[in-house]
PDB file of C-alpha atoms in Angstrom:
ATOM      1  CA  UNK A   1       0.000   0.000   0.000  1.00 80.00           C
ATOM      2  CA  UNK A   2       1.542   3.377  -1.086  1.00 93.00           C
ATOM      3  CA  UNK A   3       1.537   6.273   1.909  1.00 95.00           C
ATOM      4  CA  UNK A   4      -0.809   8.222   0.236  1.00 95.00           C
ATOM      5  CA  UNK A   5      -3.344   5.258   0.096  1.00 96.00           C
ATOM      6  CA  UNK A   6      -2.514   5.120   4.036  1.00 97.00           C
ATOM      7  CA  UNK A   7      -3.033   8.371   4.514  1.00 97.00           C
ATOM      8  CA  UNK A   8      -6.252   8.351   2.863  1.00 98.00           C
ATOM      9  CA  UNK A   9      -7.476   5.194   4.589  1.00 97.00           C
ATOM     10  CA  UNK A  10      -6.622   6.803   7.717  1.00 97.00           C
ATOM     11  CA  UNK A  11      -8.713   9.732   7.580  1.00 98.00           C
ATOM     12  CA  UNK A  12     -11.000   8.021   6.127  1.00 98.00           C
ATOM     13  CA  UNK A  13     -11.189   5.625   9.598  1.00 97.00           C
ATOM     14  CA  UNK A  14     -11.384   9.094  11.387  1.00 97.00           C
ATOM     15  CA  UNK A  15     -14.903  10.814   9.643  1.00 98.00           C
ATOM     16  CA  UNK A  16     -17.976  10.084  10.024  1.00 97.00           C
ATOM     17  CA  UNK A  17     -19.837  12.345   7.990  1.00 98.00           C
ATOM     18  CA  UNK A  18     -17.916  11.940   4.572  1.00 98.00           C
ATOM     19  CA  UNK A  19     -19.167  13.490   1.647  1.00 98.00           C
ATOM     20  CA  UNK A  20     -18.093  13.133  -2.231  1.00 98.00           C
ATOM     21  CA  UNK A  21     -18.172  15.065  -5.053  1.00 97.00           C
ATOM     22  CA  UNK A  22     -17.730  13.469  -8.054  1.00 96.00           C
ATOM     23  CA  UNK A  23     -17.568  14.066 -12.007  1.00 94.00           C
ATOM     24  CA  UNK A  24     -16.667  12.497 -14.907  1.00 92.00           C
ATOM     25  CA  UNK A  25     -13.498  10.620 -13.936  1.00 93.00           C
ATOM     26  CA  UNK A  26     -15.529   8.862 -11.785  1.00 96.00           C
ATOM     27  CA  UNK A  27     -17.194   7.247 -14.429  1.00 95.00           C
ATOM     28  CA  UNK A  28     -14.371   6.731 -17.121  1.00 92.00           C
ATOM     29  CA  UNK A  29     -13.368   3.308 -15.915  1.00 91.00           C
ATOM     30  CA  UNK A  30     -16.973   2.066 -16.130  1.00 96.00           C
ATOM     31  CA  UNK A  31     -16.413   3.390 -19.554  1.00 90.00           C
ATOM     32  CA  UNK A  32     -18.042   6.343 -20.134  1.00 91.00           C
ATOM     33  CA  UNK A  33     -16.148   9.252 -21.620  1.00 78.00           C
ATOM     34  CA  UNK A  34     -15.455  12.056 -19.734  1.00 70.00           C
ATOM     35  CA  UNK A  35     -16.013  15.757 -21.542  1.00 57.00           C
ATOM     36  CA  UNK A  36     -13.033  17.518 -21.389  1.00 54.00           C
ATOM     37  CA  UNK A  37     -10.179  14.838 -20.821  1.00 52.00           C
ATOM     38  CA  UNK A  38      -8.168  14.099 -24.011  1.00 48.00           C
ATOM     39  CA  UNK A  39     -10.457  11.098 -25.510  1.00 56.00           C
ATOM     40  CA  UNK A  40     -13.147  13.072 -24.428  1.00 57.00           C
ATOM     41  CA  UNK A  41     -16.569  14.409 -25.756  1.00 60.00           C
ATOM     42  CA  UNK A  42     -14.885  17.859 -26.606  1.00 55.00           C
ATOM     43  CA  UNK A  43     -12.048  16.778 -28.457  1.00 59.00           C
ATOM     44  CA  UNK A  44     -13.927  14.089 -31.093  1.00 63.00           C
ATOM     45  CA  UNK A  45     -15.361  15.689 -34.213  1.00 63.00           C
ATOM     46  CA  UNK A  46     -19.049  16.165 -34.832  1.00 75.00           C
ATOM     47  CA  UNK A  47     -20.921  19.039 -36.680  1.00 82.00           C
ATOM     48  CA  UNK A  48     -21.737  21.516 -33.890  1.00 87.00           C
ATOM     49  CA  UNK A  49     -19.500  21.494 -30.595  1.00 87.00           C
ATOM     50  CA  UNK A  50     -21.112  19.435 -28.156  1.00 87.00           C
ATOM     51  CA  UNK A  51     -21.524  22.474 -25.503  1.00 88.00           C
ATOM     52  CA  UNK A  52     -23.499  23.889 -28.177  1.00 93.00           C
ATOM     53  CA  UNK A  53     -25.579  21.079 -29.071  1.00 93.00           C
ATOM     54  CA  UNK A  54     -26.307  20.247 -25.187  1.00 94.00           C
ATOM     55  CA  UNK A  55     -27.868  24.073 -25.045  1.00 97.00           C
ATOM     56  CA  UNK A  56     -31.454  24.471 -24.399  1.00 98.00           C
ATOM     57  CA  UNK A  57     -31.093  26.683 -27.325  1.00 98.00           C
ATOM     58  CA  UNK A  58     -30.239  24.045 -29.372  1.00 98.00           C
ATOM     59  CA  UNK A  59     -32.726  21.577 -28.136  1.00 98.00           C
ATOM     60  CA  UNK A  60     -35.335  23.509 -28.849  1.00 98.00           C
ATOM     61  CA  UNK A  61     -33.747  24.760 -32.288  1.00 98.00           C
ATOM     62  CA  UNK A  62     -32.567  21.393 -33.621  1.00 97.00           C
ATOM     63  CA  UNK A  63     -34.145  18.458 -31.521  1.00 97.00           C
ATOM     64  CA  UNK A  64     -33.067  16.209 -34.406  1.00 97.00           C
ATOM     65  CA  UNK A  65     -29.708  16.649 -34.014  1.00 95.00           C
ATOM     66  CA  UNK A  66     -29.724  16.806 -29.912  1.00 96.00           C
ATOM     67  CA  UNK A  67     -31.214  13.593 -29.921  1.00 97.00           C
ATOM     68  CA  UNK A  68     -28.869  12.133 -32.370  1.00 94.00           C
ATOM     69  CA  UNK A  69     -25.569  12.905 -30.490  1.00 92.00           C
ATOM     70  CA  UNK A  70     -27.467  12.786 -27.058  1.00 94.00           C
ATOM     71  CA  UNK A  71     -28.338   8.906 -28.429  1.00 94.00           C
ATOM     72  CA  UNK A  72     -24.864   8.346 -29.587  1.00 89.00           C
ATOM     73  CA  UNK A  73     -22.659  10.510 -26.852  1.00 89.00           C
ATOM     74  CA  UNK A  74     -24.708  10.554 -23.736  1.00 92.00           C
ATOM     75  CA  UNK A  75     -25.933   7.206 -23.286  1.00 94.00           C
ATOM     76  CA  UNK A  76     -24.336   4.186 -21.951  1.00 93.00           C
ATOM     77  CA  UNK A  77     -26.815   1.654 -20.725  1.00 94.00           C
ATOM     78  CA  UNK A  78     -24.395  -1.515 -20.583  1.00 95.00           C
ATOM     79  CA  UNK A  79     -21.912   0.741 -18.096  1.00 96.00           C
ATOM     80  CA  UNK A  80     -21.658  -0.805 -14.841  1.00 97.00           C
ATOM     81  CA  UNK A  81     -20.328   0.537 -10.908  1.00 98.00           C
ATOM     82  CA  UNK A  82     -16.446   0.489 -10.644  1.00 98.00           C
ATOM     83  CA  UNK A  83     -14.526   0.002  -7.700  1.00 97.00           C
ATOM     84  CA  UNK A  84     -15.283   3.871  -6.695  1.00 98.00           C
ATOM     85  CA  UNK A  85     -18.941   3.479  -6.809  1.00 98.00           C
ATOM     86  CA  UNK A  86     -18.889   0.324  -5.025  1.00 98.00           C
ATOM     87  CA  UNK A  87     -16.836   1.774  -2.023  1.00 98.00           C
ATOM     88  CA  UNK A  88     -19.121   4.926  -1.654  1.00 98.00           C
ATOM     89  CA  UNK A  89     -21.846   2.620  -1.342  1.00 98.00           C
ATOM     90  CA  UNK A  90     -20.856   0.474   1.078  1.00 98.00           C
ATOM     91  CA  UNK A  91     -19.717   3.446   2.968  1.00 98.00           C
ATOM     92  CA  UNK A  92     -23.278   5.056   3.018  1.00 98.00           C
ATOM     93  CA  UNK A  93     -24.465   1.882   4.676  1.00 98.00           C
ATOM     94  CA  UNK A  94     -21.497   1.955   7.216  1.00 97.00           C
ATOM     95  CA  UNK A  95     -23.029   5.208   7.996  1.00 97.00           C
ATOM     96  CA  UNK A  96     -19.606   6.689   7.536  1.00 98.00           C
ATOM     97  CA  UNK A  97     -20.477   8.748   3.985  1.00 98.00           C
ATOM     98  CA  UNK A  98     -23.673  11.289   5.048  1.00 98.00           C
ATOM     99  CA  UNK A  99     -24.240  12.090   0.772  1.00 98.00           C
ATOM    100  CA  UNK A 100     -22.512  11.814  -2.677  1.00 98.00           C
ATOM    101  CA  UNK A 101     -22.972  15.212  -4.771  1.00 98.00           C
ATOM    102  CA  UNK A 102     -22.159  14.304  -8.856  1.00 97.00           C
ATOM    103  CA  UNK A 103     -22.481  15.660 -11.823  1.00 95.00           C
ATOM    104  CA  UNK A 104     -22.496  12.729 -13.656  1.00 96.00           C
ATOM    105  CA  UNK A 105     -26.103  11.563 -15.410  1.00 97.00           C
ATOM    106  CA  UNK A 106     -25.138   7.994 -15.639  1.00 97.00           C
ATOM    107  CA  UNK A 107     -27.243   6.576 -12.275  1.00 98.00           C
ATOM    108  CA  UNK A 108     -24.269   4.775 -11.462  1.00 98.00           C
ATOM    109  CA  UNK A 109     -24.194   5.306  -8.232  1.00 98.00           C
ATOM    110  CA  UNK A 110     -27.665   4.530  -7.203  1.00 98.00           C
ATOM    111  CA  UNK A 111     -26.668   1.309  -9.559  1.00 98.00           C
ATOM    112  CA  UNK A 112     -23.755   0.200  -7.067  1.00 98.00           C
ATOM    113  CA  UNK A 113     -26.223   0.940  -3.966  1.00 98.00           C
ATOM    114  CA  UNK A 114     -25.941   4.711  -3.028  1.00 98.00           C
ATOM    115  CA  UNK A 115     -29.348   6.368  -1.579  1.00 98.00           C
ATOM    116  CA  UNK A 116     -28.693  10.301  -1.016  1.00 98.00           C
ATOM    117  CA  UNK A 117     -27.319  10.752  -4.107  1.00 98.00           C
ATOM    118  CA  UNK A 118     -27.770  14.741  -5.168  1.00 98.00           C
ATOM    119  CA  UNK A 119     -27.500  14.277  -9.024  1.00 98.00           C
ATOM    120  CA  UNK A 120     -26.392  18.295 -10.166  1.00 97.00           C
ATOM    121  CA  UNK A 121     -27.052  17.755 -13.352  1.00 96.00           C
ATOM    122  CA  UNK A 122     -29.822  15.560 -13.491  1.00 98.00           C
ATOM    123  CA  UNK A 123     -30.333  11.648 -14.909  1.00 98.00           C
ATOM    124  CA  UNK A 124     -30.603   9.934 -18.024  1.00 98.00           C
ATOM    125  CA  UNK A 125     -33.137   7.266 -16.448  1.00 98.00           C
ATOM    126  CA  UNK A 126     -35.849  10.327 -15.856  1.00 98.00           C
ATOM    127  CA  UNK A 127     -37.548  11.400 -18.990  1.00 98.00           C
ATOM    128  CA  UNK A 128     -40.914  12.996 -18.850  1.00 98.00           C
ATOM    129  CA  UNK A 129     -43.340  14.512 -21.540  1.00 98.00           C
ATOM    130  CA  UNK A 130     -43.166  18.504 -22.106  1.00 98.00           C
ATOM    131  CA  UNK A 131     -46.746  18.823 -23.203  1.00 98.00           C
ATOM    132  CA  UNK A 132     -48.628  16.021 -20.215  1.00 98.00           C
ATOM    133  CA  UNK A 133     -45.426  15.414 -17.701  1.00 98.00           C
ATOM    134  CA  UNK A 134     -45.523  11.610 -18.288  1.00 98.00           C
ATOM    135  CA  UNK A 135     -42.642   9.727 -16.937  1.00 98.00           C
ATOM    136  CA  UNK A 136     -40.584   7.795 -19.102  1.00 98.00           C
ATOM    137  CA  UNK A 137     -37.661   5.163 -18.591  1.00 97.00           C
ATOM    138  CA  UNK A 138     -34.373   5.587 -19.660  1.00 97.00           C
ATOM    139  CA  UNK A 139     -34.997   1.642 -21.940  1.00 96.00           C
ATOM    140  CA  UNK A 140     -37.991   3.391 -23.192  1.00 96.00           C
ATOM    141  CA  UNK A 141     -35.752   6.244 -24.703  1.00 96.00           C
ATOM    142  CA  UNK A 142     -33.404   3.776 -26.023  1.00 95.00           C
ATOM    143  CA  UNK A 143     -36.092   1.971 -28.274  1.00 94.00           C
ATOM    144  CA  UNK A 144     -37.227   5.385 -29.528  1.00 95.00           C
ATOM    145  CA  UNK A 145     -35.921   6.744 -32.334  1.00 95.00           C
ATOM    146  CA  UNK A 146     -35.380  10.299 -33.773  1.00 96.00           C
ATOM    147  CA  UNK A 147     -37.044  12.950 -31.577  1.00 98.00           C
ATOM    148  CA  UNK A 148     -38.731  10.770 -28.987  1.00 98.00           C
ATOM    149  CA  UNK A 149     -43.193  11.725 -28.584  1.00 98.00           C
ATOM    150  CA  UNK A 150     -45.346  10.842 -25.706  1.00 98.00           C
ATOM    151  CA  UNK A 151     -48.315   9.375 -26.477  1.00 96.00           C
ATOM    152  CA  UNK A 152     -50.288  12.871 -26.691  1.00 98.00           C
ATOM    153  CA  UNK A 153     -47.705  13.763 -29.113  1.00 97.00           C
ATOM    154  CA  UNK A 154     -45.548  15.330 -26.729  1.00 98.00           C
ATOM    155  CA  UNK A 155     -41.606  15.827 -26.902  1.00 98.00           C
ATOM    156  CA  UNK A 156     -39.762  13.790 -24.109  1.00 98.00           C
ATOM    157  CA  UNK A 157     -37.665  15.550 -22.582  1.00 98.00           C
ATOM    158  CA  UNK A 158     -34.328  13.806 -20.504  1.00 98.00           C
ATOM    159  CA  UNK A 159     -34.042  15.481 -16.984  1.00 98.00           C
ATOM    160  CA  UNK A 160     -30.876  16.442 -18.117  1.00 97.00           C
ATOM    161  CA  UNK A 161     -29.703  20.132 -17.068  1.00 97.00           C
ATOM    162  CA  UNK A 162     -28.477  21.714 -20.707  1.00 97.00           C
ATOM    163  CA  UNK A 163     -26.340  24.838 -21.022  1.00 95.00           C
ATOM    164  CA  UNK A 164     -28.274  27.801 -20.128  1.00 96.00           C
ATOM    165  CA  UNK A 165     -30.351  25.834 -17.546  1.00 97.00           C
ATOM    166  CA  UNK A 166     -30.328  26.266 -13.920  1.00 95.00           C
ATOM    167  CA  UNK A 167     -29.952  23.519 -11.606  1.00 95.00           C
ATOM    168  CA  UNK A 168     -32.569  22.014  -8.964  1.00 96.00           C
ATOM    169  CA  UNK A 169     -32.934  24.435  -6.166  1.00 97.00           C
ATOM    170  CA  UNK A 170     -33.551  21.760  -3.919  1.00 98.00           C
ATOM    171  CA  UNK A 171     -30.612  19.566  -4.934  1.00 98.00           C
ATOM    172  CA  UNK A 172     -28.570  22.598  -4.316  1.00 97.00           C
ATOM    173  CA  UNK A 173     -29.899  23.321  -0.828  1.00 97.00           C
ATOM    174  CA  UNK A 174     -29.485  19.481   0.084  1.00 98.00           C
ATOM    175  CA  UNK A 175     -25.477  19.418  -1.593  1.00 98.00           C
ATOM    176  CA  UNK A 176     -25.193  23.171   0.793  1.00 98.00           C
ATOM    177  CA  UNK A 177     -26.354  21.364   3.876  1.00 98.00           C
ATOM    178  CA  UNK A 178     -24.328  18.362   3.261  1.00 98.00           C
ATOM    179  CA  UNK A 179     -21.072  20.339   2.778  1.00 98.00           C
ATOM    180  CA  UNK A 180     -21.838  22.546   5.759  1.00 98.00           C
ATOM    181  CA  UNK A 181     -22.549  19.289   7.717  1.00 98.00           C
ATOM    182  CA  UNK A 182     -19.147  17.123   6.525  1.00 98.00           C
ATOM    183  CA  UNK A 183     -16.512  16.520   8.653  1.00 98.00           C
ATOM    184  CA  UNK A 184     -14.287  14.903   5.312  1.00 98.00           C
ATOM    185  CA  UNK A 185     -15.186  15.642   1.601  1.00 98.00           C
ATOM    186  CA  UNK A 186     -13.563  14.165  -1.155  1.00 98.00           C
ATOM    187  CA  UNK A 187     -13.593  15.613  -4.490  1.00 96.00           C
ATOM    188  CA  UNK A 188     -12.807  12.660  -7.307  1.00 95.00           C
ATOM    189  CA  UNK A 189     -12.746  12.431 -10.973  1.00 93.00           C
ATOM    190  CA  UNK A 190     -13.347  16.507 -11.624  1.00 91.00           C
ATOM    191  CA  UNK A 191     -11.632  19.485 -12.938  1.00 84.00           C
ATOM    192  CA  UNK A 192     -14.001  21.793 -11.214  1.00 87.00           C
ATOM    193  CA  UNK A 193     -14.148  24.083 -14.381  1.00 80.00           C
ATOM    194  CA  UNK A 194     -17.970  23.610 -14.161  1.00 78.00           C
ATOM    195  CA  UNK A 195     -19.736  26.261 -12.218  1.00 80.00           C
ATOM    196  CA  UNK A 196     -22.077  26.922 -10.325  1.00 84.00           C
ATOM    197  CA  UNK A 197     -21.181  22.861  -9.610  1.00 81.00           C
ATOM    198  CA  UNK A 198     -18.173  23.403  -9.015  1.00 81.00           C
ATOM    199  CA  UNK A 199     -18.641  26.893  -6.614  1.00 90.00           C
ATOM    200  CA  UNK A 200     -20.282  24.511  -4.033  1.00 94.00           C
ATOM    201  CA  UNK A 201     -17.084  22.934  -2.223  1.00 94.00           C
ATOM    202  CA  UNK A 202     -16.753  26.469  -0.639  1.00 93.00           C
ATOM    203  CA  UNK A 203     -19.199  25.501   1.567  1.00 97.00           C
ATOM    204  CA  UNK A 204     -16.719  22.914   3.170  1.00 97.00           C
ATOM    205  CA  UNK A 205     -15.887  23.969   6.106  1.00 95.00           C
ATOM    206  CA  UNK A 206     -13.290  21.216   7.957  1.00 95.00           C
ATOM    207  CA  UNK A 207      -9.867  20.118   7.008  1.00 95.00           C
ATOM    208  CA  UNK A 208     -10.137  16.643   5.935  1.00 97.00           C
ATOM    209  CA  UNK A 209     -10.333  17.754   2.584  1.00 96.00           C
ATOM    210  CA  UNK A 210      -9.039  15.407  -0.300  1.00 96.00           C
ATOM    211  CA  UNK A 211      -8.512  15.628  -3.893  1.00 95.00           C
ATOM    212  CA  UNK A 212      -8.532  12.254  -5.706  1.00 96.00           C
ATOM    213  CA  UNK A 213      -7.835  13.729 -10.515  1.00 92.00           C
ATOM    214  CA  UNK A 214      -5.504  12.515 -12.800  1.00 89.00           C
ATOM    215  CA  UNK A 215      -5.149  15.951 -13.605  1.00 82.00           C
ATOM    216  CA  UNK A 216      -4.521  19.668 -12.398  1.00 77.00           C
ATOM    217  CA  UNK A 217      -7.803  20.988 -10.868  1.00 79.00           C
ATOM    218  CA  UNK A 218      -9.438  24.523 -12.291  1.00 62.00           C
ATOM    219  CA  UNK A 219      -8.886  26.260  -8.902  1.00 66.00           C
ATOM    220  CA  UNK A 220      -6.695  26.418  -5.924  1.00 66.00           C
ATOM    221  CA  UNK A 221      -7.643  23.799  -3.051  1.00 82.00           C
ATOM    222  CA  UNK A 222      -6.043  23.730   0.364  1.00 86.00           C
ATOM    223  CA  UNK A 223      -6.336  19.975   0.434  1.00 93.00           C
ATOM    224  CA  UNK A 224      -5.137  18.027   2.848  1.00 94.00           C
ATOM    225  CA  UNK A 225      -4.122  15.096   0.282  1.00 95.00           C
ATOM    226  CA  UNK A 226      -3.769  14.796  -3.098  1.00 94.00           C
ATOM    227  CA  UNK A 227      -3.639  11.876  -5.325  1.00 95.00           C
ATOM    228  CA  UNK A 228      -3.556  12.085  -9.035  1.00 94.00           C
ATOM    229  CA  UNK A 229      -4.054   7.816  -9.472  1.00 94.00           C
ATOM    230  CA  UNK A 230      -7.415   6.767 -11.605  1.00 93.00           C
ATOM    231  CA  UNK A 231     -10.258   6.625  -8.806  1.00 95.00           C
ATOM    232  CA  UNK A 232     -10.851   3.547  -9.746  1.00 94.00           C
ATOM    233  CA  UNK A 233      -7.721   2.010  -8.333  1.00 94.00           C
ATOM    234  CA  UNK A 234      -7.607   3.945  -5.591  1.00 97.00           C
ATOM    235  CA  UNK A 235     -11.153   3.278  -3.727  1.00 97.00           C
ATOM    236  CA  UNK A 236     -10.091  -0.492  -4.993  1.00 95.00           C
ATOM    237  CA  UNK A 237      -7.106  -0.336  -2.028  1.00 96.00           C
ATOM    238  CA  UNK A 238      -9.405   1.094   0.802  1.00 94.00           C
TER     239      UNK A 238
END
């Protein structure tokens, strides 16, 4: 075991009220490709640039065209929990981890066992009807094709926050109270370039803070550890 896996496992053993806030990386090794990571969403070619085409401008300009990449880009239904998912889990029924905050839309977390999970972003797996608010699965989507209608005829919509969309008030307030509340947070598998996401670890107030990236963060952290190992591997050694 390598100190900095010690050191983590150590504090780890110390908290009770962990929280962790999670983006793409954290999903990579189940195979899902992260956005801004060489290999990722923003570096492969397609007609528009994918922050414009996952704009609510765009969506309601070119819903042909959202769907098709969202199809081809966004989904992953065969992705299962890694190591890191499976750890946070059986942390939360420990009682040791009090919430996980992501911004991923993949559900893998709740797939791997995590309740309070504050999704940021949203979730593939909830779809609902614009014109009668019907609920739709994420395997119902996946059979659809072209813009996907509700029954009335209505477009369904992924809850999926888009560029120029604000996030859940309540999932905000809930992520705020958990931060305020933590006595460790780990941040894992983000750049923190994406705000207001990102602004929320300022709410942190202890010093059992750790930063778990394969690359340089967006900001300045006063982190107590920092490990730049895939997640993956690491939760895999706790």
């Amino acid at each position: 075991m390598t100190e900095p896996i010690k050191q983590l496992r150590e504090l780890v053993d110390q908290s009770e009220r962990i929280v962790f806030f999670g983006g793409a990386g954290v999903s990579t090794e189940s195979g899902i490709p992260d956005f801004r990571s060489t290999g990722g969403l923003y570096h492969q070619e397609w007609k528009y640039p994918p922050e414009e085409i996952l704009s609510h401008t765009f969506y309601k300009s070119n819903p042909e065209e959202f769907f098709r990449f969202y199809r081809a880009k966004m989904l992953a239904p065969d992705a299962r929990p890694n190591a890191a998912h499976r750890k946070l889990a059986e942390w939360e029924r420990q009682g040791k981890l009090t919430a996980v905050i992501t911004q991923n839309i993949d559900g893998l977390h709740q797939a791997a066992g995590s309740r309070n999970v504050l999704e940021l972003h949203g979730s593939v797996h909830r779809n609902h009807c614009e014109r009668c608010g019907k609920f739709y699965a994420l395997d119902e989507i996946l059979h659809t094709q072209g813009v996907p209608r509700c029954s009335c005829g209505g477009i369904i919509k992924p809850d999926v926050v888009l560029y120029e969309e604000g996030l859940d008030q309540d999932v905000l307030q809930a992520a705020v109270r958990a931060l305020m509340e933590a006595d460790m947070l780990i941040i894992g598998g983000t750049s923190l370039n994406v705000y207001p996401a990102a602004g929320l670890i300022s709410y942190y107030r202890g010093d059992r803070l750790v930063l778990i990236n394969k690359s340089p963060v967006g900001r300045d952290l006063d982190a107590r550890l920092v490990i730049t190992d895939p997640i993956g591997q690491v939760f895999s050694q706790l």
